[in-house]
Each structure stands twice: as C-alpha cells, then as structure tokens.
C-alpha cells in the first residue's frame, strides 16, 4: 500500500481488526464461552444465546472464497472506491464465513475454492485529508508481493 | 377472531413517472391518491366509510401517507405510516387485517406507494462502515447465491434467465405492469444484457418502476356484495433467526430461512398445504431469488425449481402458476407498493378478472413479500 507522508491512515471503523507491529492483520470477532459461537464483527452479547460474558476472538487471517460477484455499477451511498470491484464470501477454517471486499488488480479473478489472505486497503481520502482504510481478502500470491 | 374480507383493490400503472423521455411526471402523493380512489371505486365505498389507514413506503420521508390523504379528505381517522423496507406494504396489510379481525375497526384502507431512486438499491440495515466498503449491494449477494446454487444443484445460467422470460411473458398480459406489451426477451438476450453484479445481468434484475397499490379490508357484513367474496386465510410475518441461510456467515447452526418459516406459519394459520395453492406471487427482485422462494415455500423440492421451470410448471397454465402479474421482474418493484400489488393480483385472480392471464378455477392464492432485516410476510387469500 502507498503511504503519503502528509496523510494519516485511519480505520473505517475502530475495533474491526488487530494489526500487530510485527505480524499479520487479523479481524476481531466475538466468542461466546457459554455456547461456543463465533461472530464477526464482535458484539457485546452472543446473538445466539444472549450471554453477555463474551470475549474477543482473533479470526484466522487466511481462508477460501466460496462465492464472489463483481459489481459494475457504483453502490447507492457511501462507497467511494473504484468500480468495478469484487465482493464475496470467504470461509475461514471452521470458524465462519465473512462477507468481504475482495481485492485484486483483476476483480474477475475470484473463483470458488481460491485461497485468500486478509490485507488492509485504502478506501478513499476523507474531508480531513486522511486516508480511510478498510479490510479485504486478496489472493495469496498477490499478498506476498 | 373475526373473518376478514378484501372489499376492493386499486393499482396505478407501474412505470417511471419522472417526466423524462416523453414519460409523464407524477409525485408519490398523486400515485397514492390514484390507487386509493381505484380501491374505493372497486369496493363501492365512500371515503367516509374508511375507519383507519395504514400507509406504506420506504423512501418518501416522514409521514408521507398524509400527503396522499390530504388530496382526498380529512376525516379525523387514525393514520399510521409503515416502513419495513421492501416488505412495507404487506406489513401494513397485516396490521389492517389484525385490527379488523380482532374487532377494533370494521373497514381499513391500506396503501403502498413509491417513487424509487435510480441505480443499485442499497441495504439500509448494513452499518455505514460496511457500506463504505461496498458491502451493501444486495444484488451481489444474489450473484453469489447463483454460484452456490449451481454448485449444489443441477442448474446452469440459462435457468436463471428463464425466470425473467416467464415473468416478462406474464407482464405482457398485465396492463398495470412496467413491461406491459414490451416484448418477450429470449434467454440469450437476457444473458447478453450488461452484467451488473456477476453473473447477474440487467434483465435478471427488477426494473426501477414507480407506482402505488391499495386494498380495503373489512368485515363481510360491510361488503356491498358477497358474491365471489375473497377472504384473508392467513397473514403472518417472520424475521431473521440466528443461523438461517440468508445470513451466510453462520457455519454451526442450521435453521430454516425466513422464507421457509414464513411459509410454514402461513400454511399452519390457513390450514392448507402448498398443494392447495391455485396461484402464487413471490418477491424476487433478482431471478435467483425465484428458486429460493418456490423451494422455501415448498412448491417443489430443493434443487427442483430449474427443471420444473423448463417444463412450464410455474406458467399461468402450469401446475402452480407463480408471478402471474409479471412478478417483481415484469411488474417492477416500487418498494413500498410491491406487497399490496401482489395481494391485488391474487384478488383479481380469485375473482376471475385477469383476462388473458387468468388462472383457471383459482380458489386459493399466496403472496410472499420480503425485506431486509431479513423479514418475510406471507398472506393467503381464499375464495
Ligand atoms: Zn452464546
């Protein structure tokens, strides 16, 4: 990702991912000690059993695409990124499926069964001139670059 | 609970009322007024006979129903605006049905109206940060579901185009439909139209039409005539249940979908089964949703939809006709007007007034109206 010296990078929403200084970014989910359910994004109570004693749970940062769609028209509101763009479902090993942006130089590349990895990507510049950052899954070979 | 009859319905033509390219311009309140007056006329009722109003819309702003009624008359009755996304007007119908059934009122009018924004309709139940990431495109979810369906069952892209062919064919026979007498595209033309959310193309998605629909529910005693009386056999609602398949993130829990539960509740309340249905309207803004609907409502087994569609099972002269008015794809989907438009079609079918699109000997009809949340209203009318 390109980083300008003048512009700060701010998360699209706080508390969605954990980015260690020396490791790979992970999405922050919720795990319920009562029923074992895992949810993303995290919630303050379990949506399955309503238990309020839930704990943060870092999701696996690799998974498999189960379905993808390329959007060729701009969404109605709020989205200010490139068009066309890909979104789809990524299944994280035995945890859950995430409805997620899929980032690649070629949005058509995503197919069911493709192995992908979590990355952060620039979305747009906000009114303060900061770069707003969101997450996406990208093909493993592109993430290595 | 008291028996509840439908006294009359009214529809505008579903069209684009934007004043462009030679099309007429009409505001939502004019459309609402037109549908209300048509329903009153059908029922033979005066405006002063109406004891309460539920008005449905999603995009017209606070208290928009009152703008429609201010064109007709102020009679001091309770007026409530109902917003439930794409399921707004059948939600309003359900409230009216309940209040007549439990004896609060004898005659209630419901109206749904909408002038729809252009472009992709977003999902307002998605948080803003997810919308900034482009995750509110409902049609993309449907695009993904096509791939899953083709993996799980014996289906090909042509099957998802065939839904649009059937609904466009039916719309050709409905003067109120958006695509009335606008031709019948072939499977090849539908697949070759511009891709919007792959693999869905423009013609596999409902057009952005404007329009209004109205219905009057009452006790049978209030009807001008009980000849060909149509009554409400069920009006039920389900909402999301943790682990249902529309919420595809859940891996561990498997619960029936909001459509399937809505269908089960409606069959139970009406004391019927899917085999008793003469005619069905489903809420299918994108063609893949058609198969989710007919399978969840148990009109056929899972995965059977495409093969039955090829055989003409859902055609007007088929075993279980679906989308006889043109459906969401041929009638169009003016969000707040769709649910009552489905009820209007059932009403006309049960009374034998559908001319070239009439289903022979129609006795029981089911209408399915879905919205984000998710939510699902199912209404059963019978003769
Ligand atoms: Zn729990």
XYZ file of C-alpha atoms and ligand atoms in Angstrom:
529
model
C 0.000 0.000 0.000
C 1.215 3.514 -0.811
C 1.520 5.809 2.179
C 1.719 9.566 1.843
C 3.828 11.474 4.360
C 1.167 14.161 4.831
C -1.810 11.878 5.159
C -2.663 9.799 8.219
C -4.223 6.385 7.740
C -7.406 5.894 9.753
C -9.528 2.766 10.092
C -13.012 2.873 8.506
C -14.291 1.781 11.944
C -12.400 1.181 15.214
C -12.258 -2.304 16.716
C -12.659 -4.266 13.485
C -9.116 -5.618 13.123
C -5.916 -6.044 15.120
C -2.665 -5.025 13.431
C 0.402 -6.072 15.420
C 3.682 -4.264 14.750
C 5.398 -7.473 13.743
C 2.698 -9.739 12.414
C -0.219 -10.148 10.098
C -3.502 -8.289 10.482
C -6.434 -10.243 11.968
C -10.178 -9.484 12.169
C -11.584 -9.160 15.694
C -14.567 -11.393 16.299
C -16.557 -12.416 19.358
C -16.514 -15.820 21.007
C -19.183 -16.932 23.460
C -17.789 -19.124 26.277
C -21.331 -20.334 27.014
C -22.284 -21.792 23.624
C -19.005 -21.582 21.694
C -20.475 -19.428 18.925
C -18.152 -17.109 16.986
C -19.430 -13.901 15.346
C -17.857 -11.146 13.254
C -17.885 -8.225 13.788
C -17.777 -8.524 17.581
C -20.953 -7.868 19.529
C -21.482 -7.086 23.208
C -23.674 -10.138 23.717
C -23.955 -13.504 21.999
C -26.508 -13.280 19.183
C -27.273 -16.974 19.605
C -27.716 -17.421 23.378
C -27.744 -13.747 24.540
C -24.933 -14.412 27.033
C -23.257 -11.089 27.909
C -19.953 -12.542 29.142
C -18.435 -12.701 25.655
C -14.753 -12.445 24.788
C -12.779 -11.037 21.875
C -11.545 -13.644 19.468
C -8.998 -13.081 16.704
C -10.104 -14.778 13.494
C -7.773 -16.712 11.216
C -6.369 -14.406 8.561
C -6.489 -16.970 5.745
C -9.456 -18.621 4.109
C -11.159 -19.863 0.965
C -13.500 -17.998 -1.371
C -16.906 -19.726 -1.500
C -18.575 -17.258 -3.908
C -17.742 -13.887 -5.451
C -19.513 -11.244 -7.512
C -18.108 -8.328 -9.496
C -20.123 -5.112 -9.037
C -20.009 -2.975 -12.202
C -22.131 -0.025 -11.000
C -21.463 2.317 -8.064
C -23.426 1.402 -4.894
C -26.129 3.874 -3.865
C -24.384 5.538 -0.926
C -21.120 5.911 0.999
C -18.834 3.811 -1.246
C -16.148 5.946 -2.911
C -13.762 3.262 -4.171
C -13.077 2.015 -7.691
C -15.767 0.442 -9.885
C -15.869 -2.401 -10.905
C -14.967 -4.132 -7.649
C -15.383 -7.641 -6.235
C -17.140 -8.750 -3.053
C -17.900 -12.236 -1.820
C -17.774 -14.827 0.919
C -14.567 -16.108 2.438
C -14.750 -19.161 4.675
C -12.166 -19.123 7.457
C -11.105 -22.631 8.517
C -14.004 -23.990 10.567
C -14.754 -20.566 12.075
C -17.226 -18.631 9.995
C -17.874 -17.054 6.633
C -17.095 -13.372 6.164
C -18.929 -11.168 3.616
C -15.983 -9.130 2.451
C -14.389 -6.971 -0.226
C -12.049 -8.993 -2.458
C -9.005 -7.047 -3.610
C -7.021 -7.769 -6.756
C -5.686 -5.950 -9.791
C -8.266 -8.052 -11.678
C -11.657 -8.191 -9.878
C -12.731 -11.090 -12.154
C -10.046 -13.376 -10.724
C -12.003 -14.655 -7.699
C -13.433 -18.151 -8.019
C -14.904 -20.608 -5.558
C -12.090 -22.517 -3.815
C -9.433 -19.816 -4.242
C -7.136 -19.347 -1.224
C -7.029 -15.785 0.043
C -5.429 -13.773 2.827
C -6.522 -10.733 4.851
C -4.982 -7.349 3.928
C -5.757 -3.704 4.599
C -6.528 -1.487 1.634
C -7.016 2.254 1.122
C -10.657 3.184 0.502
C -10.713 6.963 -0.013
C -9.485 10.313 1.350
C -11.827 11.835 3.944
C -12.568 15.572 4.343
C -9.598 15.970 6.740
C -7.287 14.580 4.054
C -6.760 11.313 5.919
C -6.693 8.027 4.033
C -9.553 5.819 5.198
C -8.551 2.150 5.330
C -10.714 -0.973 5.186
C -10.020 -4.691 5.073
C -10.192 -7.062 2.125
C -9.142 -10.562 1.223
C -6.645 -10.920 -1.618
C -5.232 -13.950 -3.475
C -2.299 -15.422 -1.509
C 0.179 -14.853 -4.323
C -0.776 -11.148 -4.527
C -0.474 -10.724 -0.739
C 3.161 -11.919 -0.944
C 4.111 -9.148 -3.344
C -61.037 -13.635 15.649
C -63.494 -12.317 13.049
C -63.484 -13.235 9.385
C -61.825 -10.518 7.244
C -62.722 -9.886 3.593
C -60.985 -7.873 0.896
C -63.566 -5.398 -0.416
C -61.523 -3.966 -3.259
C -58.057 -3.175 -4.566
C -56.574 -0.474 -6.802
C -53.328 -0.066 -8.722
C -51.668 2.635 -10.756
C -49.790 1.607 -13.859
C -46.274 0.703 -12.674
C -43.968 2.947 -14.676
C -41.245 5.564 -14.443
C -43.078 8.826 -13.540
C -40.059 11.117 -13.947
C -41.256 13.359 -16.787
C -38.282 12.364 -18.938
C -38.193 10.895 -22.480
C -41.889 11.629 -23.010
C -42.938 9.880 -19.785
C -45.479 11.597 -17.505
C -44.354 13.181 -14.222
C -46.293 12.250 -11.073
C -45.425 12.711 -7.416
C -45.848 9.857 -4.947
C -48.904 11.525 -3.400
C -50.670 11.598 -6.791
C -49.861 7.919 -7.292
C -51.146 7.064 -3.802
C -54.340 9.049 -4.390
C -54.953 7.267 -7.703
C -54.608 3.787 -6.125
C -56.830 4.723 -3.148
C -59.607 6.104 -5.367
C -59.450 2.974 -7.551
C -59.807 0.712 -4.477
C -62.746 2.762 -3.134
C -64.374 2.618 -6.546
C -63.937 -1.147 -6.804
C -65.378 -1.708 -3.299
C -68.230 0.756 -3.856
C -67.179 2.588 -0.688
C -67.127 6.308 0.075
C -64.040 7.894 1.660
C -66.132 8.420 4.814
C -66.573 4.625 5.138
C -62.849 4.231 5.892
C -62.198 3.984 9.658
C -58.377 3.822 9.689
C -55.428 3.902 7.268
C -52.053 2.197 7.165
C -49.791 3.723 4.505
C -46.544 2.048 3.383
C -43.424 3.470 1.749
C -39.652 3.286 2.207
C -38.150 6.368 0.508
C -40.806 9.130 0.668
C -39.922 10.701 4.011
C -41.655 11.175 7.346
C -45.460 10.828 7.422
C -45.673 10.653 3.621
C -49.036 8.820 3.703
C -50.661 12.031 4.914
C -49.641 13.759 1.673
C -51.739 11.204 -0.239
C -54.726 11.546 2.104
C -54.574 15.359 2.057
C -55.591 15.085 -1.603
C -58.740 13.118 -0.712
C -60.166 14.407 2.558
C -59.575 14.873 6.259
C -61.980 12.734 8.254
C -60.149 12.566 11.586
C -59.339 8.856 11.398
C -56.114 7.238 12.662
C -53.382 7.251 10.006
C -50.178 5.281 10.547
C -47.117 5.239 8.302
C -45.488 1.807 7.979
C -41.869 1.395 6.892
C -40.485 -2.122 6.597
C -38.212 -1.875 3.578
C -39.357 -3.896 0.568
C -41.921 -5.628 2.813
C -43.589 -2.350 3.867
C -46.989 -2.697 2.212
C -47.732 -6.296 3.139
C -46.655 -5.349 6.684
C -49.306 -2.601 6.528
C -51.850 -5.074 5.141
C -51.133 -7.463 8.005
C -51.717 -4.738 10.630
C -55.024 -3.783 8.983
C -56.096 -7.431 8.812
C -55.317 -7.919 12.523
C -57.231 -4.824 13.620
C -60.345 -5.843 11.688
C -60.004 -9.484 12.813
C -59.825 -8.524 16.497
C -62.768 -6.138 16.237
C -61.096 -2.740 16.627
C -62.369 -1.490 13.254
C -64.709 -2.746 10.540
C -63.175 -1.081 7.451
C -59.466 -0.226 6.973
C -57.635 1.065 3.917
C -54.013 0.151 3.203
C -51.970 1.937 0.573
C -48.406 1.453 -0.646
C -46.657 3.991 -2.862
C -43.152 4.747 -4.044
C -41.017 6.715 -6.401
C -37.843 4.680 -6.481
C -34.278 6.052 -6.634
C -32.325 5.078 -9.756
C -29.351 2.716 -9.737
C -28.483 -0.074 -7.312
C -30.765 -0.194 -4.283
C -28.698 -0.342 -1.105
C -29.332 -2.272 2.073
C -30.069 0.215 4.887
C -29.637 -2.473 7.569
C -25.891 -2.673 6.830
C -23.725 -0.416 9.111
C -22.205 2.667 7.464
C -18.592 1.413 7.619
C -19.587 -1.706 5.703
C -21.363 0.470 3.136
C -18.147 2.482 2.741
C -16.508 -0.837 1.857
C -19.220 -1.580 -0.751
C -20.822 -4.406 1.242
C -24.424 -3.138 0.969
C -25.043 -4.296 -2.615
C -27.898 -6.774 -2.208
C -27.700 -7.806 -5.862
C -24.128 -9.027 -5.280
C -25.388 -11.396 -2.581
C -27.770 -12.747 -5.183
C -24.897 -13.038 -7.671
C -23.020 -15.132 -5.115
C -26.080 -17.286 -4.459
C -26.243 -18.229 -8.169
C -22.771 -19.730 -7.952
C -23.643 -21.647 -4.795
C -26.912 -22.924 -6.316
C -25.161 -24.127 -9.478
C -22.567 -25.941 -7.341
C -25.207 -27.597 -5.169
C -27.806 -28.484 -7.810
C -28.211 -29.281 -11.463
C -28.593 -25.719 -12.783
C -26.983 -23.583 -15.492
C -27.018 -19.793 -16.129
C -29.857 -20.233 -18.659
C -32.143 -21.368 -15.805
C -31.758 -18.012 -14.063
C -32.561 -16.209 -17.320
C -35.666 -18.341 -17.856
C -37.304 -16.814 -14.735
C -37.154 -13.394 -16.409
C -38.546 -14.806 -19.683
C -41.599 -16.178 -17.856
C -42.248 -13.030 -15.824
C -41.840 -10.794 -18.901
C -44.283 -13.036 -20.791
C -46.821 -12.629 -17.969
C -46.201 -8.855 -17.777
C -47.140 -8.593 -21.455
C -50.670 -9.616 -20.411
C -50.986 -7.150 -17.493
C -51.822 -3.528 -18.445
C -50.580 -2.342 -14.989
C -47.143 -3.970 -15.362
C -43.979 -1.971 -16.088
C -43.176 -4.253 -19.043
C -46.759 -4.460 -20.421
C -46.508 -5.154 -24.151
C -42.744 -4.524 -24.102
C -41.820 -7.788 -25.806
C -40.521 -11.106 -24.550
C -36.721 -11.277 -24.455
C -35.046 -14.612 -25.188
C -32.774 -16.457 -22.775
C -29.823 -15.422 -24.968
C -30.815 -11.728 -24.896
C -31.163 -11.818 -21.103
C -27.732 -13.395 -20.623
C -26.191 -10.943 -23.133
C -27.566 -7.787 -21.447
C -24.972 -5.784 -19.423
C -23.612 -7.511 -16.317
C -24.404 -5.604 -13.107
C -23.310 -7.960 -10.308
C -21.775 -11.003 -11.958
C -23.205 -13.316 -13.078
C -26.447 -11.295 -12.877
C -27.277 -9.134 -15.890
C -29.609 -6.118 -16.151
C -32.528 -8.229 -17.386
C -32.143 -10.660 -14.460
C -32.893 -7.781 -12.051
C -36.160 -5.925 -11.431
C -36.546 -2.570 -13.181
C -36.792 0.595 -11.036
C -40.509 1.322 -11.510
C -42.702 3.770 -9.580
C -46.287 3.074 -8.595
C -48.946 2.682 -5.923
C -51.293 -0.029 -4.726
C -54.225 -0.004 -2.324
C -56.584 -2.504 -0.698
C -59.589 -2.241 1.582
C -60.157 -4.897 4.237
C -63.428 -5.183 6.143
C -65.850 -7.478 7.876
C -68.041 -9.461 5.425
C -71.086 -7.512 6.710
C -69.651 -4.316 5.247
C -69.254 -5.691 1.701
C -71.604 -4.286 -0.944
C -71.964 -7.825 -2.296
C -70.781 -11.196 -1.004
C -70.775 -12.704 -4.478
C -67.254 -14.047 -5.210
C -66.153 -12.946 -1.718
C -62.387 -13.096 -1.120
C -61.241 -13.503 2.489
C -57.877 -13.444 4.259
C -56.967 -17.000 5.313
C -53.597 -16.026 6.831
C -51.288 -13.068 7.194
C -48.067 -13.908 9.038
C -44.603 -12.483 9.485
C -41.214 -13.983 10.282
C -37.883 -12.263 10.812
C -34.266 -13.397 10.921
C -33.409 -16.370 13.075
C -29.801 -16.907 14.153
C -28.215 -19.409 11.795
C -30.573 -19.104 8.860
C -29.081 -19.431 5.420
C -29.643 -15.841 4.255
C -27.127 -14.890 6.937
C -24.429 -16.925 5.303
C -21.770 -16.260 7.934
C -23.141 -18.856 10.325
C -21.467 -22.228 9.942
C -22.507 -24.042 13.100
C -26.241 -23.510 13.338
C -28.676 -24.533 10.641
C -32.134 -23.021 10.918
C -34.858 -22.698 8.281
C -34.738 -19.470 6.269
C -37.027 -16.531 6.948
C -38.981 -17.515 3.783
C -39.350 -21.142 4.838
C -40.579 -20.201 8.306
C -42.976 -17.632 6.823
C -44.409 -20.324 4.537
C -44.768 -22.836 7.379
C -46.536 -20.266 9.568
C -48.907 -19.294 6.736
C -49.834 -22.907 5.867
C -50.492 -23.610 9.537
C -52.596 -20.468 10.048
C -54.620 -21.068 6.871
C -54.976 -24.815 7.482
C -53.724 -25.620 3.986
C -50.630 -27.016 2.287
C -48.677 -25.891 -0.764
C -50.624 -28.408 -2.896
C -53.817 -26.372 -2.256
C -52.470 -23.197 -3.896
C -54.006 -22.138 -7.223
C -51.766 -19.094 -7.723
C -48.667 -17.651 -6.016
C -46.847 -14.303 -6.058
C -43.224 -14.311 -4.853
C -40.893 -11.427 -4.092
C -37.992 -11.997 -6.496
C -36.101 -8.756 -7.292
C -33.325 -10.912 -8.792
C -34.056 -14.093 -10.743
C -32.116 -16.476 -8.428
C -34.436 -15.483 -5.578
C -37.330 -17.049 -7.514
C -35.916 -20.536 -6.890
C -35.202 -19.762 -3.198
C -38.858 -18.680 -2.876
C -40.575 -21.607 -4.618
C -38.334 -24.112 -2.812
C -38.601 -22.492 0.640
C -42.392 -22.203 0.221
C -42.401 -25.957 -0.594
C -43.959 -25.527 -4.040
C -41.292 -28.077 -5.047
C -38.305 -29.943 -3.620
C -34.932 -28.252 -3.147
C -32.999 -28.013 -6.407
C -36.059 -28.962 -8.475
C -37.022 -25.392 -9.396
C -34.965 -25.014 -12.604
C -36.119 -28.339 -14.112
C -39.774 -27.562 -13.306
C -39.383 -24.067 -14.775
C -38.162 -25.626 -18.050
C -41.310 -27.813 -18.109
C -43.631 -24.821 -17.603
C -44.668 -25.887 -14.084
C -44.872 -22.229 -12.899
C -46.541 -20.855 -16.058
C -50.065 -19.414 -15.984
C -51.408 -22.735 -17.290
C -48.899 -24.805 -15.275
C -49.336 -26.818 -12.073
C -48.587 -23.904 -9.700
C -48.626 -20.546 -11.527
C -46.201 -18.012 -9.990
C -45.793 -14.293 -10.756
C -48.900 -14.150 -12.956
C -48.955 -10.316 -12.980
C -45.388 -10.185 -14.283
C -43.761 -10.706 -10.896
C -41.123 -8.421 -9.474
C -39.161 -8.550 -12.755
C -42.060 -7.758 -15.113
C -44.372 -5.671 -12.917
C -41.359 -3.859 -11.397
C -40.697 -3.243 -7.703
C -41.787 0.178 -6.385
C -40.559 -0.817 -2.935
C -43.460 0.332 -0.744
C -46.102 -0.638 -3.344
C -44.976 -4.195 -4.118
C -46.625 -6.147 -1.281
C -50.155 -4.873 -1.919
C -49.669 -5.222 -5.693
C -49.121 -8.949 -5.054
C -52.305 -9.075 -2.961
C -54.198 -7.198 -5.695
C -53.157 -9.804 -8.258
C -54.355 -12.649 -6.009
C -57.654 -10.810 -5.505
C -58.193 -10.311 -9.259
C -57.225 -13.947 -9.943
C -59.603 -15.357 -7.289
C -62.420 -13.226 -8.703
C -61.660 -14.381 -12.248
C -60.922 -10.893 -13.600
C -57.494 -11.413 -15.155
C -58.467 -11.832 -18.801
C -55.598 -13.303 -20.849
C -53.516 -14.075 -17.742
C -56.376 -15.715 -15.788
C -55.531 -18.941 -13.943
C -58.369 -21.431 -14.466
C -60.517 -22.104 -11.399
C -58.363 -20.131 -8.934
C -59.520 -20.692 -5.343
C -56.544 -20.111 -3.015
C -53.646 -17.702 -3.519
C -50.427 -16.993 -1.605
C -48.346 -13.807 -1.682
C -44.771 -13.607 -0.338
C -43.226 -10.183 0.404
C -39.661 -9.991 1.722
C -37.470 -7.209 3.034
C -34.064 -6.528 4.505
C -33.578 -7.395 8.134
C -34.405 -10.033 6.926
C -38.164 -10.154 7.167
C -40.891 -12.003 5.308
C -44.666 -11.509 5.215
C -46.870 -14.248 3.769
C -50.538 -13.622 3.014
C -53.060 -16.256 1.938
C -56.341 -15.247 0.294
C -59.159 -17.641 -0.478
C -62.460 -17.545 -2.329
Zn -23.651 -17.944 23.176
